[in-house]
Coordinates of N, CA and C in Angstrom, one line a residue:
E1 N 3.6 40.7 -46.2 CA 3.4 40.0 -44.9 C 2.8 38.7 -45.1
L2 N 3.4 37.7 -44.5 CA 2.9 36.3 -44.6 C 1.7 36.1 -43.6
K3 N 0.7 35.4 -44.0 CA -0.4 35.0 -43.1 C -0.1 33.6 -42.6
R4 N -0.1 33.4 -41.4 CA 0.1 32.1 -40.8 C -1.2 31.5 -40.4
N5 N -1.3 30.3 -40.8 CA -2.5 29.5 -40.4 C -2.2 28.7 -39.1
Y6 N -2.7 29.1 -38.1 CA -2.5 28.3 -36.8 C -3.8 28.5 -36.0
R7 N -3.9 27.5 -35.1 CA -5.1 27.5 -34.3 C -4.6 27.5 -32.8
E8 N -5.1 28.4 -32.1 CA -4.8 28.5 -30.7 C -5.8 27.7 -29.9
E9 N -5.4 26.8 -29.1 CA -6.3 25.9 -28.4 C -6.1 26.3 -26.9
I10 N -7.3 26.5 -26.3 CA -7.3 26.8 -24.8 C -7.6 25.5 -24.2
Y11 N -6.7 25.1 -23.2 CA -6.9 23.8 -22.5 C -7.0 24.0 -21.0
P12 N -7.9 23.4 -20.3 CA -8.9 22.6 -20.9 C -10.0 23.5 -21.5
G13 N -10.8 22.8 -22.3 CA -11.9 23.5 -23.0 C -13.0 23.9 -22.0
P14 N -14.1 24.5 -22.5 CA -15.2 24.8 -21.6 C -15.8 23.5 -21.1
L15 N -16.2 23.5 -19.8 CA -16.8 22.3 -19.2 C -18.3 22.2 -19.6
P16 N -18.8 21.0 -19.8 CA -20.2 20.8 -20.0 C -21.0 21.3 -18.9
K17 N -22.3 21.6 -19.2 CA -23.2 22.1 -18.2 C -23.3 21.0 -17.0
P18 N -23.3 21.5 -15.8 CA -23.3 20.5 -14.7 C -24.6 19.8 -14.6
P19 N -24.7 18.6 -13.9 CA -25.9 17.9 -13.8 C -26.9 18.7 -13.0
D20 N -28.2 18.3 -13.1 CA -29.3 19.0 -12.4 C -29.1 18.8 -10.9
E21 N -29.3 19.9 -10.2 CA -29.1 19.9 -8.7 C -30.1 19.0 -8.0
R22 N -31.1 18.5 -8.7 CA -32.1 17.6 -8.0 C -31.7 16.2 -8.0
I23 N -30.5 15.9 -8.6 CA -30.0 14.5 -8.5 C -29.3 14.4 -7.1
P24 N -29.5 13.3 -6.4 CA -28.8 13.1 -5.1 C -27.3 13.4 -5.1
P25 N -26.8 14.0 -4.0 CA -25.5 14.5 -4.0 C -24.4 13.5 -4.4
S26 N -24.4 12.3 -3.9 CA -23.3 11.4 -4.2 C -23.3 11.0 -5.7
I27 N -24.5 10.9 -6.3 CA -24.6 10.6 -7.7 C -24.2 11.8 -8.5
H28 N -24.7 13.0 -8.1 CA -24.4 14.3 -8.7 C -22.8 14.4 -8.8
T29 N -22.1 14.1 -7.7 CA -20.7 14.3 -7.7 C -20.0 13.4 -8.7
D30 N -20.4 12.1 -8.8 CA -19.9 11.2 -9.8 C -20.2 11.7 -11.2
F31 N -21.4 12.1 -11.4 CA -21.9 12.6 -12.8 C -21.1 13.8 -13.2
E32 N -20.9 14.7 -12.2 CA -20.2 15.9 -12.5 C -18.7 15.6 -12.8
E33 N -18.1 14.6 -12.1 CA -16.7 14.2 -12.4 C -16.6 13.6 -13.8
A34 N -17.7 12.9 -14.2 CA -17.7 12.3 -15.6 C -17.7 13.4 -16.6
L35 N -18.5 14.5 -16.3 CA -18.5 15.6 -17.3 C -17.2 16.4 -17.3
K36 N -16.5 16.5 -16.2 CA -15.2 17.2 -16.1 C -14.2 16.3 -16.9
C37 N -14.2 15.0 -16.8 CA -13.3 14.2 -17.5 C -13.5 14.4 -19.0
F38 N -14.8 14.4 -19.4 CA -15.1 14.6 -20.8 C -14.6 16.0 -21.3
G39 N -14.7 17.0 -20.5 CA -14.2 18.3 -20.8 C -12.8 18.4 -21.1
V40 N -12.0 17.6 -20.5 CA -10.5 17.6 -20.7 C -10.1 16.5 -21.6
G41 N -11.0 15.8 -22.2 CA -10.7 14.8 -23.2 C -10.3 13.4 -22.7
A42 N -10.6 13.2 -21.4 CA -10.3 11.9 -20.7 C -11.5 11.0 -20.9
F43 N -11.7 10.5 -22.1 CA -12.9 9.7 -22.4 C -13.0 8.4 -21.7
R44 N -11.9 7.7 -21.5 CA -11.9 6.5 -20.7 C -12.4 6.8 -19.3
A45 N -11.9 7.8 -18.7 CA -12.3 8.2 -17.3 C -13.7 8.6 -17.3
T46 N -14.2 9.3 -18.4 CA -15.6 9.6 -18.5 C -16.5 8.4 -18.4
G47 N -16.1 7.3 -19.1 CA -16.8 6.1 -19.1 C -16.9 5.5 -17.7
V48 N -15.7 5.5 -17.0 CA -15.7 4.9 -15.7 C -16.6 5.7 -14.7
M49 N -16.5 7.0 -14.8 CA -17.3 7.8 -13.8 C -18.8 7.8 -14.2
A50 N -19.1 7.7 -15.4 CA -20.6 7.6 -15.8 C -21.1 6.2 -15.3
R51 N -20.3 5.2 -15.4 CA -20.7 3.9 -14.9 C -20.9 3.9 -13.4
R52 N -20.0 4.6 -12.7 CA -20.1 4.7 -11.3 C -21.4 5.5 -10.9
A53 N -21.7 6.6 -11.6 CA -22.9 7.3 -11.3 C -24.1 6.5 -11.5
L54 N -24.1 5.7 -12.6 CA -25.2 4.8 -12.9 C -25.4 3.8 -11.7
Q55 N -24.3 3.2 -11.3 CA -24.4 2.3 -10.2 C -24.9 3.0 -8.9
G56 N -24.5 4.2 -8.7 CA -25.0 5.0 -7.6 C -26.6 5.1 -7.6
C57 N -27.1 5.3 -8.9 CA -28.5 5.4 -9.1 C -29.2 4.1 -8.6
C58 N -28.6 3.0 -9.1 CA -29.2 1.7 -8.8 C -29.2 1.5 -7.3
L59 N -28.1 1.7 -6.6 CA -28.1 1.6 -5.1 C -29.1 2.5 -4.4
D60 N -29.1 3.7 -4.9 CA -30.0 4.7 -4.3 C -31.5 4.3 -4.4
K61 N -31.8 3.6 -5.5 CA -33.2 3.2 -5.7 C -33.5 1.8 -5.1
G62 N -32.5 1.2 -4.3 CA -32.8 0.0 -3.5 C -32.2 -1.2 -4.0
A63 N -31.4 -1.2 -5.1 CA -30.8 -2.4 -5.6 C -29.7 -2.9 -4.5
K64 N -29.5 -4.1 -4.4 CA -28.5 -4.7 -3.5 C -27.1 -4.6 -4.1
K65 N -26.1 -4.6 -3.3 CA -24.8 -4.6 -3.8 C -24.5 -5.9 -4.6
G66 N -23.7 -5.7 -5.6 CA -23.4 -6.9 -6.5 C -23.0 -6.3 -7.9
K67 N -23.3 -7.1 -8.9 CA -23.0 -6.8 -10.2 C -24.0 -5.7 -10.8
L68 N -23.4 -4.8 -11.5 CA -24.3 -3.7 -12.0 C -25.4 -4.3 -12.9
R69 N -25.1 -5.2 -13.8 CA -26.1 -5.8 -14.7 C -27.3 -6.3 -13.8
E70 N -27.0 -7.0 -12.7 CA -28.1 -7.5 -11.9 C -28.8 -6.4 -11.2
Q71 N -28.2 -5.3 -10.8 CA -28.8 -4.2 -10.2 C -29.8 -3.5 -11.2
I72 N -29.3 -3.3 -12.5 CA -30.2 -2.8 -13.5 C -31.4 -3.6 -13.7
D73 N -31.2 -4.9 -13.8 CA -32.3 -5.9 -14.0 C -33.3 -5.8 -12.8
W74 N -32.8 -5.6 -11.6 CA -33.6 -5.5 -10.4 C -34.5 -4.3 -10.5
L75 N -33.9 -3.2 -11.0 CA -34.7 -1.9 -11.2 C -35.9 -2.2 -12.2
F76 N -35.5 -2.9 -13.2 CA -36.5 -3.2 -14.2 C -37.6 -4.1 -13.7
Q77 N -37.2 -5.2 -13.0 CA -38.2 -6.1 -12.4 C -39.1 -5.5 -11.4
Q78 N -38.6 -4.4 -10.7 CA -39.4 -3.7 -9.7 C -40.2 -2.6 -10.4
R79 N -40.1 -2.5 -11.7 CA -40.8 -1.4 -12.4 C -40.4 0.0 -12.0
I80 N -39.2 0.1 -11.6 CA -38.6 1.4 -11.3 C -38.1 2.0 -12.6
I81 N -37.7 1.2 -13.5 CA -37.3 1.7 -14.8 C -38.0 0.9 -15.9
T82 N -38.1 1.5 -17.1 CA -38.8 0.9 -18.2 C -37.8 0.0 -19.0
K83 N -38.3 -0.7 -20.0 CA -37.5 -1.5 -20.9 C -36.4 -0.5 -21.6
D84 N -36.9 0.6 -22.0 CA -36.0 1.6 -22.7 C -34.9 2.0 -21.7
L85 N -35.2 2.4 -20.5 CA -34.2 2.8 -19.5 C -33.3 1.7 -19.2
N86 N -33.8 0.5 -19.2 CA -32.9 -0.7 -19.0 C -31.9 -0.7 -20.1
G87 N -32.3 -0.6 -21.3 CA -31.3 -0.6 -22.4 C -30.3 0.6 -22.4
W88 N -30.8 1.8 -22.0 CA -29.9 2.9 -21.9 C -28.9 2.6 -20.8
A89 N -29.3 2.1 -19.7 CA -28.4 1.9 -18.6 C -27.4 0.8 -19.0
D90 N -27.8 -0.2 -19.7 CA -26.9 -1.2 -20.2 C -25.8 -0.7 -21.1
E91 N -26.1 0.3 -21.9 CA -25.1 0.9 -22.8 C -24.1 1.7 -21.9
V92 N -24.6 2.4 -20.9 CA -23.6 3.1 -20.0 C -22.7 2.1 -19.3
R93 N -23.3 1.0 -18.9 CA -22.6 -0.1 -18.2 C -21.5 -0.7 -19.1
L94 N -21.9 -1.0 -20.3 CA -21.0 -1.7 -21.2 C -19.8 -0.8 -21.6
V95 N -20.1 0.5 -21.9 CA -19.0 1.4 -22.3 C -18.1 1.6 -21.0
G96 N -18.8 1.8 -19.9 CA -18.0 1.9 -18.6 C -17.1 0.7 -18.3
N97 N -17.6 -0.5 -18.6 CA -16.8 -1.7 -18.5 C -15.6 -1.7 -19.4
D98 N -15.9 -1.3 -20.7 CA -14.8 -1.2 -21.6 C -13.7 -0.2 -21.1
A99 N -14.2 0.8 -20.5 CA -13.2 1.9 -20.0 C -12.5 1.4 -18.8
A100 N -13.1 0.6 -17.9 CA -12.6 0.3 -16.6 C -11.6 -1.0 -16.7
H101 N -11.9 -1.9 -17.6 CA -11.2 -3.2 -17.5 C -10.3 -3.3 -18.7
P102 N -9.0 -3.4 -18.4 CA -8.0 -3.6 -19.5 C -8.1 -5.0 -20.1
R103 N -7.7 -5.1 -21.3 CA -7.7 -6.4 -22.0 C -6.3 -6.7 -22.3
K104 N -6.1 -7.8 -23.0 CA -4.7 -8.2 -23.4 C -4.2 -7.1 -24.4
P105 N -2.9 -6.9 -24.4 CA -2.3 -5.9 -25.3 C -2.9 -6.0 -26.7
G106 N -3.3 -4.9 -27.2 CA -3.8 -4.8 -28.6 C -5.3 -5.1 -28.7
Q107 N -5.9 -5.5 -27.6 CA -7.3 -5.9 -27.6 C -8.2 -4.8 -26.9
D108 N -7.6 -3.8 -26.3 CA -8.3 -2.8 -25.6 C -9.3 -2.1 -26.6
K109 N -10.5 -1.8 -26.0 CA -11.5 -1.1 -26.8 C -11.4 0.4 -26.4
P110 N -10.9 1.2 -27.4 CA -10.8 2.6 -27.0 C -12.2 3.2 -26.8
I111 N -12.3 4.2 -26.0 CA -13.5 5.0 -25.8 C -13.4 6.3 -26.5
S112 N -14.1 6.4 -27.6 CA -14.1 7.6 -28.4 C -14.8 8.8 -27.8
Q113 N -14.6 10.0 -28.3 CA -15.3 11.1 -27.8 C -16.8 10.9 -28.1
D114 N -17.2 10.3 -29.2 CA -18.6 10.1 -29.5 C -19.2 9.1 -28.5
D115 N -18.4 8.0 -28.2 CA -18.9 7.1 -27.1 C -19.2 7.8 -25.8
A116 N -18.2 8.6 -25.4 CA -18.3 9.2 -24.1 C -19.5 10.2 -24.1
K117 N -19.6 10.9 -25.2 CA -20.7 11.9 -25.3 C -22.1 11.2 -25.3
A118 N -22.2 10.1 -25.9 CA -23.4 9.3 -26.0 C -23.8 8.8 -24.6
I119 N -22.8 8.2 -23.9 CA -23.2 7.7 -22.6 C -23.5 8.8 -21.6
L120 N -22.9 9.9 -21.7 CA -23.3 11.1 -20.8 C -24.7 11.5 -21.1
E121 N -25.1 11.5 -22.4 CA -26.5 11.9 -22.7 C -27.4 10.8 -22.2
L122 N -27.1 9.5 -22.3 CA -27.9 8.5 -21.8 C -28.1 8.6 -20.3
L123 N -26.9 8.8 -19.6 CA -27.0 9.0 -18.1 C -27.8 10.2 -17.8
K124 N -27.7 11.3 -18.5 CA -28.5 12.5 -18.2 C -30.0 12.1 -18.3
Q125 N -30.4 11.5 -19.4 CA -31.8 11.1 -19.6 C -32.3 10.1 -18.5
F126 N -31.4 9.2 -18.1 CA -31.7 8.2 -17.1 C -32.0 9.0 -15.7
T127 N -31.1 9.9 -15.4 CA -31.2 10.6 -14.1 C -32.4 11.6 -14.2
N128 N -32.7 12.1 -15.4 CA -33.9 13.0 -15.6 C -35.2 12.2 -15.2
V129 N -35.2 11.0 -15.7 CA -36.4 10.2 -15.5 C -36.5 9.8 -14.0
L130 N -35.4 9.4 -13.4 CA -35.4 8.9 -12.0 C -35.6 10.0 -11.0
Y131 N -35.0 11.1 -11.3 CA -34.9 12.2 -10.2 C -35.4 13.5 -10.6
V132 N -35.1 14.0 -11.8 CA -35.4 15.4 -12.1 C -36.9 15.5 -12.4
A133 N -37.4 14.7 -13.3 CA -38.9 14.8 -13.7 C -39.8 14.6 -12.4
P134 N -39.5 13.6 -11.6 CA -40.3 13.5 -10.4 C -40.2 14.7 -9.4
A135 N -39.0 15.3 -9.4 CA -38.9 16.5 -8.5 C -39.7 17.7 -9.1
I136 N -39.6 17.8 -10.4 CA -40.4 18.9 -11.1 C -41.9 18.7 -10.9
A137 N -42.3 17.5 -11.0 CA -43.7 17.2 -10.8 C -44.1 17.5 -9.3
E138 N -43.3 17.2 -8.4 CA -43.6 17.5 -7.0 C -43.6 19.0 -6.7
E139 N -42.6 19.7 -7.3 CA -42.6 21.1 -7.1 C -43.8 21.8 -7.7
T140 N -44.3 21.3 -8.9 CA -45.4 21.8 -9.6 C -46.7 21.6 -8.7
K141 N -46.8 20.4 -8.2 CA -47.9 20.0 -7.3 C -48.0 20.9 -6.1
K142 N -46.8 21.1 -5.4 CA -46.8 22.0 -4.2 C -47.2 23.4 -4.6
S143 N -46.7 23.9 -5.7 CA -47.0 25.2 -6.2 C -48.5 25.4 -6.4
R144 N -49.1 24.4 -7.1 CA -50.5 24.4 -7.4 C -51.3 24.4 -6.1
Q145 N -50.9 23.5 -5.2 CA -51.7 23.4 -4.0 C -51.6 24.7 -3.1
Q146 N -50.4 25.3 -3.2 CA -50.2 26.6 -2.5 C -51.1 27.7 -3.0
K147 N -51.3 27.7 -4.3 CA -52.2 28.7 -5.0 C -53.7 28.4 -4.6
I148 N -54.1 27.1 -4.4 CA -55.4 26.8 -3.9 C -55.7 27.3 -2.5
V149 N -54.7 27.2 -1.7 CA -54.8 27.6 -0.3 C -54.9 29.2 -0.2
E150 N -54.2 29.9 -1.0 CA -54.2 31.3 -1.0 C -55.5 31.8 -1.5

């Protein structure tokens, strides 16, 4: 009996864990779509949707419409984000720009699986700092105060 070496691939693969529910709905939807794109190997689309989710964060936090780089800078100037978060956001922006904007034939910058995975992780950490950690802190505070009242 001959043994055959083959690999059966199930497509699409398992989807990444969805974003935290404490992220505002419009941002959550874009972030979740970026994760779905990643799950089916659409890394360029992952970049575009991660960038869109990032811009949603900027607008949600009060940045005016305009260029994303200026919105990120505004968040930093207002001390809404730190220098590190500014850098993380810029990486998401740059990879998203490479994904969204075609270049001359032969000059396109491909978005690798590693690129897409990295910006999703940066976006996750960015949204954790802006939305998830403050929500956890507020939930903890309310729980503690409730215990004091009882």
